[in-house]
Short mmCIF file of C-alpha atoms and ligand atoms in Angstrom, two decimals:
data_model
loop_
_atom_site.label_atom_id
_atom_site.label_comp_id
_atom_site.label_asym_id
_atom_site.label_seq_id
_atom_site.Cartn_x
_atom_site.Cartn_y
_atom_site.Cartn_z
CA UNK A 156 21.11 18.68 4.99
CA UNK A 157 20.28 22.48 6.36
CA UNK A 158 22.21 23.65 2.95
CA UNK A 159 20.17 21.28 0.95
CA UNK A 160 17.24 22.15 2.95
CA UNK A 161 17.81 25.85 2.60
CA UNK A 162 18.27 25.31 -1.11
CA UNK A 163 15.14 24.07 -1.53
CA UNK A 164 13.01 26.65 0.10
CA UNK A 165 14.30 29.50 -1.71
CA UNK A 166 13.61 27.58 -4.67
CA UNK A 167 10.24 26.47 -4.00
CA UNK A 168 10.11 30.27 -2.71
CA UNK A 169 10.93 32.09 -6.09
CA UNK A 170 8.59 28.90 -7.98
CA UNK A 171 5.52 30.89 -5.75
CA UNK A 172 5.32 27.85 -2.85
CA UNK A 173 4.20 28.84 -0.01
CA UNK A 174 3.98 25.57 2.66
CA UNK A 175 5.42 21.78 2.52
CA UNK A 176 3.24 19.23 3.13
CA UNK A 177 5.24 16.99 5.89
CA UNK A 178 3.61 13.90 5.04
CA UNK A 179 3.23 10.39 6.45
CA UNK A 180 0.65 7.55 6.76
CA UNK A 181 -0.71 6.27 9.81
CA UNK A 182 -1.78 2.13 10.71
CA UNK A 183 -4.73 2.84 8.81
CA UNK A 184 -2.89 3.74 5.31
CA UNK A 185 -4.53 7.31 6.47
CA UNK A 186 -2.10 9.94 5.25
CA UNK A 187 -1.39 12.65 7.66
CA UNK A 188 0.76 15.66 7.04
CA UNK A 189 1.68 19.27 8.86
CA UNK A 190 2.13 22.00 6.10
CA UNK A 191 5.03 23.97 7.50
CA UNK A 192 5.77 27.30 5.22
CA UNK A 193 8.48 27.06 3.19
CA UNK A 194 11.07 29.71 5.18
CA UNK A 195 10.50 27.02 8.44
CA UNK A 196 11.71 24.09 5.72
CA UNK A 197 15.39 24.07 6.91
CA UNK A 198 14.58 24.41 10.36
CA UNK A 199 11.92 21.33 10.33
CA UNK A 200 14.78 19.48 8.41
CA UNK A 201 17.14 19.51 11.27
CA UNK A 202 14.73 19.74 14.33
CA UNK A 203 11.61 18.39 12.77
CA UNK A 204 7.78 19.81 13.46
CA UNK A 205 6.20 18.63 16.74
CA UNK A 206 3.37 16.54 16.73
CA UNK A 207 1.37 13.90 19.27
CA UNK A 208 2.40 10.40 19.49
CA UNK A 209 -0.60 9.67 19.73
CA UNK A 210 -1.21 9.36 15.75
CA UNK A 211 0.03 6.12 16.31
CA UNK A 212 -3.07 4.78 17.67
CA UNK A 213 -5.39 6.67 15.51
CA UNK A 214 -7.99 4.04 14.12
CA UNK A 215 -9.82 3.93 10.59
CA UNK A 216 -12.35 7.01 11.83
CA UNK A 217 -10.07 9.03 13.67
CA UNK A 218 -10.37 7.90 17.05
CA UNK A 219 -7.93 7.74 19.68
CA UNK A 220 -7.34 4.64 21.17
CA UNK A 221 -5.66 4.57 24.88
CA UNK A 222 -5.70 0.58 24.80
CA UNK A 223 -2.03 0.43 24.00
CA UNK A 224 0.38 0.50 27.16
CA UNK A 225 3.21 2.64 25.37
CA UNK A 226 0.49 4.99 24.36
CA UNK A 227 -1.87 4.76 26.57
CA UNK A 228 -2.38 8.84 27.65
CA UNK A 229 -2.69 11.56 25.87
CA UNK A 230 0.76 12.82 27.05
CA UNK A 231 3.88 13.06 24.60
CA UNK A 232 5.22 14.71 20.96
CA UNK A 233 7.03 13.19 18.65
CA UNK A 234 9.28 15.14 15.67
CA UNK A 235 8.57 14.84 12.06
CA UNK A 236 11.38 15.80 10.01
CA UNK A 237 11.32 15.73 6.01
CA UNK A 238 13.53 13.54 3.77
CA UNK A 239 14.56 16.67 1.89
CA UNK A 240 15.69 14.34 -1.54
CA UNK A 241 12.06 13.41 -1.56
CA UNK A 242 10.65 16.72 -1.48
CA UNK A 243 8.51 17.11 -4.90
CA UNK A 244 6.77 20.09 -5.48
CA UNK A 245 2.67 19.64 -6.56
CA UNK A 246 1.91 20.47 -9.92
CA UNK A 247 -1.90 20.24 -8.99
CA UNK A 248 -1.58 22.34 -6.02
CA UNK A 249 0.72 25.06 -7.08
CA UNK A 250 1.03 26.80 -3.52
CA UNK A 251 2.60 23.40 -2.16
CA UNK A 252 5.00 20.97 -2.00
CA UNK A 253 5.46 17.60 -0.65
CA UNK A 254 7.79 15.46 1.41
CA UNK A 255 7.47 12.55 3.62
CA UNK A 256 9.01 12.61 6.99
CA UNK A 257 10.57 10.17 9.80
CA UNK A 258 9.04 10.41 12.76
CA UNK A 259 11.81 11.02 15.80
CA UNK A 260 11.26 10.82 19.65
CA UNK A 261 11.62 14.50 21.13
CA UNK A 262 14.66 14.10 21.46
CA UNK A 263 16.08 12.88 17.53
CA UNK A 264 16.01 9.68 18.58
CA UNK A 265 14.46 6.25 16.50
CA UNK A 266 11.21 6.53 17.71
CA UNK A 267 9.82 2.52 17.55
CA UNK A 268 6.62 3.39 15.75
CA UNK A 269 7.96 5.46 12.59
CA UNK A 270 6.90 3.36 9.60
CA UNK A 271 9.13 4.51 7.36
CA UNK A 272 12.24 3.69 9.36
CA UNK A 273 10.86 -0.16 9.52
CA UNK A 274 11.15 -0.51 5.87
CA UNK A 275 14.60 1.50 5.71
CA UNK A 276 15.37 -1.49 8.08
CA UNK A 277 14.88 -4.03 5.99
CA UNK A 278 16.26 -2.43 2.97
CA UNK A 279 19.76 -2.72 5.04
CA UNK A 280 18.80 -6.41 5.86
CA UNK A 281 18.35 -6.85 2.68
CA UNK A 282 21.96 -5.31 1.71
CA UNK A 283 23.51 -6.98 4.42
CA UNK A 284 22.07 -10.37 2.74
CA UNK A 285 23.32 -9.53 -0.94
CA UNK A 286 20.14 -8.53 -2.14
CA UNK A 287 18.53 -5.87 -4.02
CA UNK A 288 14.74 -5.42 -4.40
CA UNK A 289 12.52 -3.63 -6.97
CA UNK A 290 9.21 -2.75 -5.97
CA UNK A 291 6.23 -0.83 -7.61
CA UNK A 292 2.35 -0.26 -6.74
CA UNK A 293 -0.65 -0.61 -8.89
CA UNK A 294 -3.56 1.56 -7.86
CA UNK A 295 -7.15 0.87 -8.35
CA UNK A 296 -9.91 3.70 -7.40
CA UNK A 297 -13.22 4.81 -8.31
CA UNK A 298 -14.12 8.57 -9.72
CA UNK A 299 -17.84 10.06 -9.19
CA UNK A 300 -18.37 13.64 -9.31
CA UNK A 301 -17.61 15.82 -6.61
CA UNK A 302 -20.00 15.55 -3.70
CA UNK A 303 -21.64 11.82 -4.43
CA UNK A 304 -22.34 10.27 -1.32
CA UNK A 305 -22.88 6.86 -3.21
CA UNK A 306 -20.43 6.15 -5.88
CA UNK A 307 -21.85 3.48 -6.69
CA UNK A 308 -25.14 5.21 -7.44
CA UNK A 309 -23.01 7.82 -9.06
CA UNK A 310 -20.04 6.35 -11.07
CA UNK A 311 -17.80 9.18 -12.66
CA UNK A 312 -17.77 6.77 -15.81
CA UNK A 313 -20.28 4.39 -17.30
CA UNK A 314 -17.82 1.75 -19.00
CA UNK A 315 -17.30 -0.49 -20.86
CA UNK A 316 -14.49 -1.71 -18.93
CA UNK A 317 -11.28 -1.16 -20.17
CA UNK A 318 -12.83 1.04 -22.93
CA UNK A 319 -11.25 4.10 -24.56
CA UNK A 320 -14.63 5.48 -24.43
CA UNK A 321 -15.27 5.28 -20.41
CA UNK A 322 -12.28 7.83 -20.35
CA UNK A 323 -14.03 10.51 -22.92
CA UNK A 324 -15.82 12.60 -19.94
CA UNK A 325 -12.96 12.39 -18.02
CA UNK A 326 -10.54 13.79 -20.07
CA UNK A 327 -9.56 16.59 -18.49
CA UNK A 328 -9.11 14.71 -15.17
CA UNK A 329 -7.02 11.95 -17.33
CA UNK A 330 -4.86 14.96 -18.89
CA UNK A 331 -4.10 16.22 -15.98
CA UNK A 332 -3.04 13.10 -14.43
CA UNK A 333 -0.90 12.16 -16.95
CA UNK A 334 0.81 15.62 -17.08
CA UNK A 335 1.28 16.16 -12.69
CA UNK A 336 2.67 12.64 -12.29
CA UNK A 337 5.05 13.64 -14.79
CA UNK A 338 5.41 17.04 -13.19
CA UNK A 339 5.92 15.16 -9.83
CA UNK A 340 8.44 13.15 -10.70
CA UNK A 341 5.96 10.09 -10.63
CA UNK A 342 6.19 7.52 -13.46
CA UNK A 343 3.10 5.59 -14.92
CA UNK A 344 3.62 2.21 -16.65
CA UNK A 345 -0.40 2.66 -17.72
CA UNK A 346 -3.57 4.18 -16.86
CA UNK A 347 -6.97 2.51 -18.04
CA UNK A 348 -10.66 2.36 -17.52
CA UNK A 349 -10.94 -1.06 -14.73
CA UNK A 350 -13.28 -3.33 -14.58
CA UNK A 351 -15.29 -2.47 -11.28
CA UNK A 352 -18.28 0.62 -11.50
CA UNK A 353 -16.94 3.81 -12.57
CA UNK A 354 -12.96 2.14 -11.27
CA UNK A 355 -9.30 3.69 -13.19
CA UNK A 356 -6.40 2.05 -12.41
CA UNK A 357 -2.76 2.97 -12.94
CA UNK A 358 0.32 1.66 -12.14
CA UNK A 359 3.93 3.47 -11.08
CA UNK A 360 7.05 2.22 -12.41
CA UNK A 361 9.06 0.40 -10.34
CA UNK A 362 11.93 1.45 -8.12
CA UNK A 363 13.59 0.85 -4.91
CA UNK A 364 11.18 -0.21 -1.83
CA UNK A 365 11.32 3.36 -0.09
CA UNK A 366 11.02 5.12 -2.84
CA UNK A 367 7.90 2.98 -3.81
CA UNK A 368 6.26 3.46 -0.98
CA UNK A 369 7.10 7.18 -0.76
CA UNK A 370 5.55 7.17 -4.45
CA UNK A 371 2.72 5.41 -3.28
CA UNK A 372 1.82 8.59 -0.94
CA UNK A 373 2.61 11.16 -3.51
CA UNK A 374 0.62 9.12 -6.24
CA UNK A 375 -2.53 9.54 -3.72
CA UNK A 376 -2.04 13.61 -3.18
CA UNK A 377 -2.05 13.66 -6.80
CA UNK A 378 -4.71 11.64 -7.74
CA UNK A 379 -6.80 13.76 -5.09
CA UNK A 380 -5.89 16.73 -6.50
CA UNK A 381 -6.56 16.58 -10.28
CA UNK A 382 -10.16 15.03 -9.41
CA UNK A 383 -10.90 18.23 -7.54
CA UNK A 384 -9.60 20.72 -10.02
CA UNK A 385 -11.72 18.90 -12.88
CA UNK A 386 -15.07 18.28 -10.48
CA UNK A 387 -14.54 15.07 -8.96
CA UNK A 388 -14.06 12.98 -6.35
CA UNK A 389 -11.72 9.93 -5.84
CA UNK A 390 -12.71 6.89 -3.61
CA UNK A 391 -8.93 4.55 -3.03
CA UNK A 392 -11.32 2.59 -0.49
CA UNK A 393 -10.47 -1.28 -0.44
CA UNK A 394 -14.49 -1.43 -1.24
CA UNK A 395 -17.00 1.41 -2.61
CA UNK A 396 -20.34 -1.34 -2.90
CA UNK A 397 -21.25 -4.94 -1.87
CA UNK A 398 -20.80 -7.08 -4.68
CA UNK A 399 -18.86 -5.24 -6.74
CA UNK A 400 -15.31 -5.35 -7.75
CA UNK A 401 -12.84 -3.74 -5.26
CA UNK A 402 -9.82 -1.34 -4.97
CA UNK A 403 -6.50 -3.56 -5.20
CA UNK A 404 -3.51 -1.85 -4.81
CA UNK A 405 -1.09 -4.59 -6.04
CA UNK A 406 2.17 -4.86 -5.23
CA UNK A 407 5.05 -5.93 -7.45
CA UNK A 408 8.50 -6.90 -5.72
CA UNK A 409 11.59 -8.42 -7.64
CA UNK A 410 14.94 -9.03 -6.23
CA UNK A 411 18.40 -9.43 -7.29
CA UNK A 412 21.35 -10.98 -6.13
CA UNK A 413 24.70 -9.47 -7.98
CA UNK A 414 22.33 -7.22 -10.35
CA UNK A 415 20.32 -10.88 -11.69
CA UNK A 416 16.88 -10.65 -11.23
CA UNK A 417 16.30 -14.18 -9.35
CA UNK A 418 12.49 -14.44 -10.57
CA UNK A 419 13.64 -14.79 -13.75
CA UNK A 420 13.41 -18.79 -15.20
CA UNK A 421 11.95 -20.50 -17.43
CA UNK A 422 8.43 -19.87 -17.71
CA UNK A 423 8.55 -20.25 -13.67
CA UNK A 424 11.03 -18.78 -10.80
CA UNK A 425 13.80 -21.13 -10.09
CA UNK A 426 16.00 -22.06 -7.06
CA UNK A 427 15.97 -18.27 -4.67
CA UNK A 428 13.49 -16.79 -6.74
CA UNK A 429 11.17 -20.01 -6.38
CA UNK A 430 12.13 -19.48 -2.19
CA UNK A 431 11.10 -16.13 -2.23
CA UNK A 432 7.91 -16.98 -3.54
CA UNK A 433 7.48 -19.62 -0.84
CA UNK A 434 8.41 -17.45 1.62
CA UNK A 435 5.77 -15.04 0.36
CA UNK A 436 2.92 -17.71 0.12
CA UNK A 437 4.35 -19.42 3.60
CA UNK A 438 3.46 -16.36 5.28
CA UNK A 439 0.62 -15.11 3.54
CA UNK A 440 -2.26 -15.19 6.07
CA UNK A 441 0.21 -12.84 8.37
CA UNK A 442 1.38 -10.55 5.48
CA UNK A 443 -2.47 -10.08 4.53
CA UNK A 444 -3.38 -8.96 8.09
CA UNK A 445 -0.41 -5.86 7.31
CA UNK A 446 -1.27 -5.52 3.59
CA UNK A 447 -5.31 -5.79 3.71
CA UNK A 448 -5.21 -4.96 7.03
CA UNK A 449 -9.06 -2.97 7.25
CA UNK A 450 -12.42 -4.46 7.65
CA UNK A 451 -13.28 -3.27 4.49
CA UNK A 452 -10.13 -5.17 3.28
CA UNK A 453 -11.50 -8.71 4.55
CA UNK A 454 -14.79 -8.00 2.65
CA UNK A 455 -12.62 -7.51 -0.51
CA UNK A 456 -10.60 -10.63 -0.31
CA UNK A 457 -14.05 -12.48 -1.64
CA UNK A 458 -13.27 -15.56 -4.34
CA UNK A 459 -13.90 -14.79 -7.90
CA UNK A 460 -13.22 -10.93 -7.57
CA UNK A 461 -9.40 -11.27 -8.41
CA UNK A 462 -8.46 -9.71 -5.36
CA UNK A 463 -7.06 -13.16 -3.45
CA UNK A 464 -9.20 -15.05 -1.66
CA UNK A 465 -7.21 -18.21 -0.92
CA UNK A 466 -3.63 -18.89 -0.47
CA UNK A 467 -1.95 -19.96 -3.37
CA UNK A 468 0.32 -18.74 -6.35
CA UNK A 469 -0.37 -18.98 -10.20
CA UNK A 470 1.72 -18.17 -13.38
CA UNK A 471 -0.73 -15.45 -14.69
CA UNK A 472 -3.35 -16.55 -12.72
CA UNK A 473 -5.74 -13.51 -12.25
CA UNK A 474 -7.05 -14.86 -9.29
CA UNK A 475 -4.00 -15.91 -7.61
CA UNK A 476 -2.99 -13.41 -4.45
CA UNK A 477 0.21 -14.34 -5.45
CA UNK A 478 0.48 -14.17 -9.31
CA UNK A 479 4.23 -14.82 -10.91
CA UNK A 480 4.80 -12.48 -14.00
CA UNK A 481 7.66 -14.14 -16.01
CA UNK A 482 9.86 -12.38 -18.14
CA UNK A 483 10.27 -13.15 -21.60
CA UNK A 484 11.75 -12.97 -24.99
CA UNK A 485 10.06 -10.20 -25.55
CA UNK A 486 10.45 -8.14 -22.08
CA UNK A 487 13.90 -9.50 -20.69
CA UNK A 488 14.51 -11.24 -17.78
CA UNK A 489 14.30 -8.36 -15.61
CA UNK A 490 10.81 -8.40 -16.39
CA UNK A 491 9.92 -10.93 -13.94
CA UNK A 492 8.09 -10.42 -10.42
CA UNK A 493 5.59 -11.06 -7.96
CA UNK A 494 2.58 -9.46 -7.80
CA UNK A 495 0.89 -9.36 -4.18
CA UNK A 496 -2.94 -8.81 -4.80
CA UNK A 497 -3.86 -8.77 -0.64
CA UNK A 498 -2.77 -4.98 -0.74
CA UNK A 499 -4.89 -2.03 -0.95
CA UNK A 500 -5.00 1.58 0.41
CA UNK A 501 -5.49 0.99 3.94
CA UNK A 502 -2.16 -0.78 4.49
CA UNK A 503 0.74 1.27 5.50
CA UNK A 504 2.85 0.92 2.53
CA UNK A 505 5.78 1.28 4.34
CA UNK A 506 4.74 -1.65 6.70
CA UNK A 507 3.66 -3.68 3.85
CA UNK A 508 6.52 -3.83 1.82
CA UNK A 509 8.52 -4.39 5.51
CA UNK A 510 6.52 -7.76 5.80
CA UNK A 511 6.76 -8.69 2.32
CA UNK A 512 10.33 -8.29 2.20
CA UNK A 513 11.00 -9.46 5.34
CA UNK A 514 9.23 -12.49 4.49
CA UNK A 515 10.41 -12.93 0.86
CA UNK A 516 13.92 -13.21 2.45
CA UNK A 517 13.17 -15.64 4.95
CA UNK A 518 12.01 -17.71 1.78
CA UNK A 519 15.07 -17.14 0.34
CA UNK A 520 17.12 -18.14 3.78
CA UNK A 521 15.19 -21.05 4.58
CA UNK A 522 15.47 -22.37 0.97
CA UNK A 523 11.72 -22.79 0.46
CA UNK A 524 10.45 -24.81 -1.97
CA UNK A 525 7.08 -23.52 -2.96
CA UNK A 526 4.06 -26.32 -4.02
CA UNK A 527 3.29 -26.09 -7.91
CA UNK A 528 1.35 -23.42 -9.40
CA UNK A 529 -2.43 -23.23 -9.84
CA UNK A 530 -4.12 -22.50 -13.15
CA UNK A 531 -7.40 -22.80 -12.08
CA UNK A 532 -9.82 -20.58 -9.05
CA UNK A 533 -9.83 -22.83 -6.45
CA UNK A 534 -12.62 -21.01 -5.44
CA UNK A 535 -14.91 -23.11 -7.69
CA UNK A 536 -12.86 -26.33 -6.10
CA UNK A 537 -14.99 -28.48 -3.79
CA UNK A 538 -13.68 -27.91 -0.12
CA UNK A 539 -12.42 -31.44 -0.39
CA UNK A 540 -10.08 -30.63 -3.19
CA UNK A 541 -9.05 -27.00 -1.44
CA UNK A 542 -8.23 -29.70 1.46
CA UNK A 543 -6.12 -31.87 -0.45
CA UNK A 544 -4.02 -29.53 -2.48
CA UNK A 545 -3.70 -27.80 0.71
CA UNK A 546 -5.41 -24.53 -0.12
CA UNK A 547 -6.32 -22.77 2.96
CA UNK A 548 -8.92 -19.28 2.91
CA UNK A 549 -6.73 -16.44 3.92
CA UNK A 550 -8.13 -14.75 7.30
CA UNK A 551 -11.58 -13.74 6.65
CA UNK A 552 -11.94 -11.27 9.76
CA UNK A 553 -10.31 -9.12 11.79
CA UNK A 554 -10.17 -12.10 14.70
CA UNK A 555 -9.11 -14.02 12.16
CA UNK A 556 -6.12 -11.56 10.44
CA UNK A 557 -5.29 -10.55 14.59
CA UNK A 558 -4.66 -14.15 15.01
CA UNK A 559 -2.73 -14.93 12.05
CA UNK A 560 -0.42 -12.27 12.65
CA UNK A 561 0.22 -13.12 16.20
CA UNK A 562 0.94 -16.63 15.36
CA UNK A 563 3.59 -15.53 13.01
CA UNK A 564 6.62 -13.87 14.53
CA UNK A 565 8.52 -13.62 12.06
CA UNK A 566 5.93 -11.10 10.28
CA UNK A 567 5.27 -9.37 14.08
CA UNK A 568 8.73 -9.30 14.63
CA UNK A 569 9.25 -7.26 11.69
CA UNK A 570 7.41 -4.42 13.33
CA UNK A 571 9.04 -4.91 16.61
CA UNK A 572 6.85 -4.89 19.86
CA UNK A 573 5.72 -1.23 20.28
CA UNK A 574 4.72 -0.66 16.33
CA UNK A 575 2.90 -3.99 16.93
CA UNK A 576 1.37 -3.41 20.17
CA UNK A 577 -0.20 -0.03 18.42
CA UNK A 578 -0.96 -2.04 14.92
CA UNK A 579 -3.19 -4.25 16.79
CA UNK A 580 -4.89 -1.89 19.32
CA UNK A 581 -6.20 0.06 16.34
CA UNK A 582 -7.74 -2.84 14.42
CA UNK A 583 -9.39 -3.83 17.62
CA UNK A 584 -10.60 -0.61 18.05
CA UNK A 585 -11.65 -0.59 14.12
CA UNK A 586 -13.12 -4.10 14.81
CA UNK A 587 -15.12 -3.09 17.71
CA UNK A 588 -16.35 -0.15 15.60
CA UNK A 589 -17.45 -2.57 12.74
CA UNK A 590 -19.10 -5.11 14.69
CA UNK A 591 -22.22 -2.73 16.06
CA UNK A 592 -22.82 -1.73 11.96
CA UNK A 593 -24.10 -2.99 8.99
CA UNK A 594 -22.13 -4.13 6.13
CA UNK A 595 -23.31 -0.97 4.11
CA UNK A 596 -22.18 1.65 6.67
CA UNK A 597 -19.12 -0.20 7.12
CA UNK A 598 -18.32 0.38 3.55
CA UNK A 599 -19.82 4.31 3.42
CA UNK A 600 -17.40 5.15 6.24
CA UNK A 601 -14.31 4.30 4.63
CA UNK A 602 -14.70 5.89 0.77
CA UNK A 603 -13.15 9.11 2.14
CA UNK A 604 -10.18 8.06 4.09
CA UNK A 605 -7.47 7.39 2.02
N1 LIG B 778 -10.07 -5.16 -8.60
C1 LIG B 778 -9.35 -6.35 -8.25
C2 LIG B 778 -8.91 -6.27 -6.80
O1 LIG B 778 -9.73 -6.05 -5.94
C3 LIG B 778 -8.15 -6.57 -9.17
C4 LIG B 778 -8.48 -6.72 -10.62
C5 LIG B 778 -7.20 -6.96 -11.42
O2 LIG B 778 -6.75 -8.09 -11.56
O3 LIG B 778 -6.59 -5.96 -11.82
O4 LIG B 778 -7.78 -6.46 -6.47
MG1 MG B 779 -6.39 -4.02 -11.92
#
C-alpha cells in the first residue's frame, strides 16, 4: 500500500496537486475531510492523519454533543487513513485530490463508529450468503447564484421542468459537470432540469455498494465545485422551501445470486427478489430513520411529493418509497431494481446502504413474501382504506423515526451499539435544536450543509 501510496503522490505531484482531501461523512451525511499535502500521502496511508473522535457526535449544526457515554468528553483521536484505489484527483479543483478514509482507533484498530467499515461489513455478509449487490444514487439539488440566502426566492433556473430550456443559463455549469464527472472517474446515467424550483437531478451509474457510496461523496465535491467556478451555489438539502418539492437522493440496489439478477420476473420480482423487497418494505419505518434520518428529512416525506410518505411498494409507482423498476425486452433482465425514495443527503450513505442491505437480506433469509403492489397514492385513500390494506405513515418525527429504529434490532444491530448510541445522541441533539424554531429556520439552517 506505501508503494501504491507513494506512486500516487509523485503522480499527483508532477499533475501540479498539491493536498488530498481525506474525506468522510459524519451521522449527519456532513462530509468532513483533512487535506494532507501530497508528499505526507504515503505516510497518512499507513499511519493515517489524527483527528477527534469526537466527529462522531457532531450534530446537523456542528455542535458537539457529550450525551453519548463512549463519547462523552472531549478526550481522544482517532486515525483516518485513505483507501488509496479510491483516490481520484478533482478536475474542478486542480490543486487537489480526493480519497475517502477509514477511520482507525489510535492504535490501527476497527474503531466501532467508522461508517465505512459498517457497510464493508455487510458487503462480506453478503458474500458469505452468495450474494452480490449493485447499487447506485440519484441526486436531486437546487442551483441559485452564488450568495442567495433564499433559493427559493432566487432559483438558478426558471423551468419548465424537465425542459431543455431551464438548462440554457446554466450551461457552463452543465458543461462542466458533464466533463469533471467524467474526469473523476464518476459515471452519469442522466442529468435533467427536475421538477421542484430551480432543482437538477442526475444519477451515477451503478456499481458495487462501497464504491456507490464512495461515489456518492465524490459526486457532492464535484457538484460543489463546478457551481462555484461558474457563479453558483448548490443546495443537496432534503428541503430548500415549505411546500415545494424536495431533494431525494434515491437509491437503487439489485442483487444477484450466481451472477442472476433476482429482481428480474415477469413484470414483478419473483421468489428472493420478491423477499428482498419484503424485507425492504418490512423494515421500512427503521431504514427511513438511517436513510431520511434529519428533521428536514421528516418534513420531506409529505404525501403527494413523490418522496414516500407511506409504506408501501409499487411497479412504477412514482409515489411509492419503494418503487420496483422491472427489466425488460428492451433493457435486459439486469435492468431490474429497487429504488428507495426515503434517502436524501443527510443520511450517511455508507450507513444507509448498511441498513438497506442488511435488511434486503433478511428478506431474502426469512423468505418474505411481500403484500401486492399499489398503483394508486394511498395518500388520497381514506384512513379507513390505508387501515385495511395495511398502509401505515412512515415515522413522521424525530420521536417517531428514534422509536422506530429502536424497536427494530435488526436495523440497530446493523450499526452495532456504539455507532448507534452516537446515531441517536445526535438526532436528539438535532431534535432538541428543531423543536425551539420555526419550520422556516429549520429549513434555512440546513441548505448549506451537505
Ligand atoms: N423530488 C422528489 C423527492 O423528494 C422525487 C421526484 C422524483 O420522482 O424524481 O424525492
Ligand atoms: Mg427525481
Amino acid at each position: 500500500m506505501t508503494k501504491a501510496a507513494s506512486a500516487a503522490a509523485k503522480d499527483l505531484a508532477a499533475a501540479g496537486v498539491g493536498g488530498v482531501h481525506l474525506a468522510w461523512a459524519d451521522n449527519n451525511g456532513i462530509p468532513r475531510s483533512r487535506v494532507v499535502p501530497v508528499g505526507g500521502l504515503a505516510d497518512a496511508a499507513v499511519r493515517g492523519v489524527g483527528a477527534t473522535s469526537l466527529f462522531a457526535v457532531f450534530d446537523s449544526h456542528d455542535a458537539i454533543t457529550f450525551s453519548h457515554p463512549g463519547l462523552g468528553t472531549p478526550s481522544g483521536d482517532i486515525r483516518l487513513v485513505p483507501v488509496i484505489d479510491r483516490l481520484r484527483r478533482l478536475a474542478g479543483q486542480p490543486a487537489l485530490a480526493w480519497a475517502p478514509v477509514h477511520q482507525l482507533a489510535a492504535d490501527g484498530s476497527p474503531w466501532p463508529y467508522c461508517q465505512r467499515s459498517v457497510l464493508e461489513r455487510q458487503v462480506a455478509e453478503a458474500t458469505q450468503r452468495g450474494l452480490e449487490f449493485r447499487a447506485g444514487y440519484e441526486l436531486e439539488f437546487t442551483v441559485t447564484p452564488a450568495g442567495s440566502e433564499d433559493v427559493v426566492a432566487a432559483p438558478g433556473h426558471r423551468g419548465p421542468a424537465y425542459s431543455p430550456h431551464a438548462l440554457v443559463g446554466l450551461d457552463g455549469f452543465v458543461g462542466a459537470l458533464l466533463h469533471d464527472f467524467a474526469a473523476n472517474g464518476l459515471q452519469i446515467g442522466q442529468l435533467h432540469a427536475e421538477y421542484g424550483v430551480a432543482q437538477l437531478e442526475l444519477s451515477l451509474a451503478a456499481t458495487d455498494p462501497v464504491s456507490a457510496a464512495d461515489d456518492q461523496l465524490l459526486a457532492r465535491q464535484t457538484i460543489h465545485a463546478a457551481a462555484h467556478t461558474h457563479g453558483l451555489a448548490v443546495s443537496f438539502a432534503p428541503l430548500v422551501g415549505l411546500g415545494t418539492a424536495g431533494n431525494g437522493w434515491h437509491l437503487h440496489t439489485s442483487v444477484r445470486r450466481k451472477g442472476r439478477n433476482l429482481l428480474s420476473g415477469n413484470g414483478v420480482p419473483a421468489d428472493e427478489g420478491a423477499s428482498y423487497l419484503g424485507g425492504l418494505l418490512r423494515d421500512l419505518p427503521a431504514l427511513t430513520a438511517i436513510t431520511a434520518p434529519s428533521v428536514p428529512s421528516t418534513m420531506r416525506l409529505r404525501p403527494g411529493f413523490f418522496a414516500g410518505a407511506y409504506a408501501f411498494w409499487g411497479v412504477e409507482n412514482r409515489e411509492a418509497p419503494l418503487r420496483y423498476v422491472p427489466g425488460s425486452a428492451l433493457l435486459g433482465a439486469d435492468h431490474a431494481n429497487v429504488e428507495l425514495k426515503t434517502s436524501d443527503a443527510s443520511a450517511n450513505p455508507y450507513l444507509a446502504m448498511a441498513v438497506v442491505l442488511a435488511a434486503g437480506m433478511a428478506g431474502i433469509e426469512d423468505a418474505v413474501v411481500p403484500p401486492d403492489p399499489i398503483a394508486e397514492d394511498p395518500g388520497g385513500w381514506s384512513e379507513g382504506e390505508r387501515d385495511t390494506r395495511g398502509v401505515l405513515r412512515l415515522p413522521s418525527s424525530p420521536s417517531e423515526q428514534d422509536s422506530a429504529l429502536l424497536a427494530n434490532s435488526r436495523v440497530a444491530g446493523v450499526l452495532g451499539n456504539e455507532l448507534l448510541g452516537a446515531f441517536r445522541a445526535v438526532r436528539a441533539s438535532d431534535a432538541a435544536w428543531a423543536a425551539e424554531r420555526a419550520p422556516e429556520e429549520i429549513v434555512a439552517a440546513h441548505l448549506w450543509r451537505y
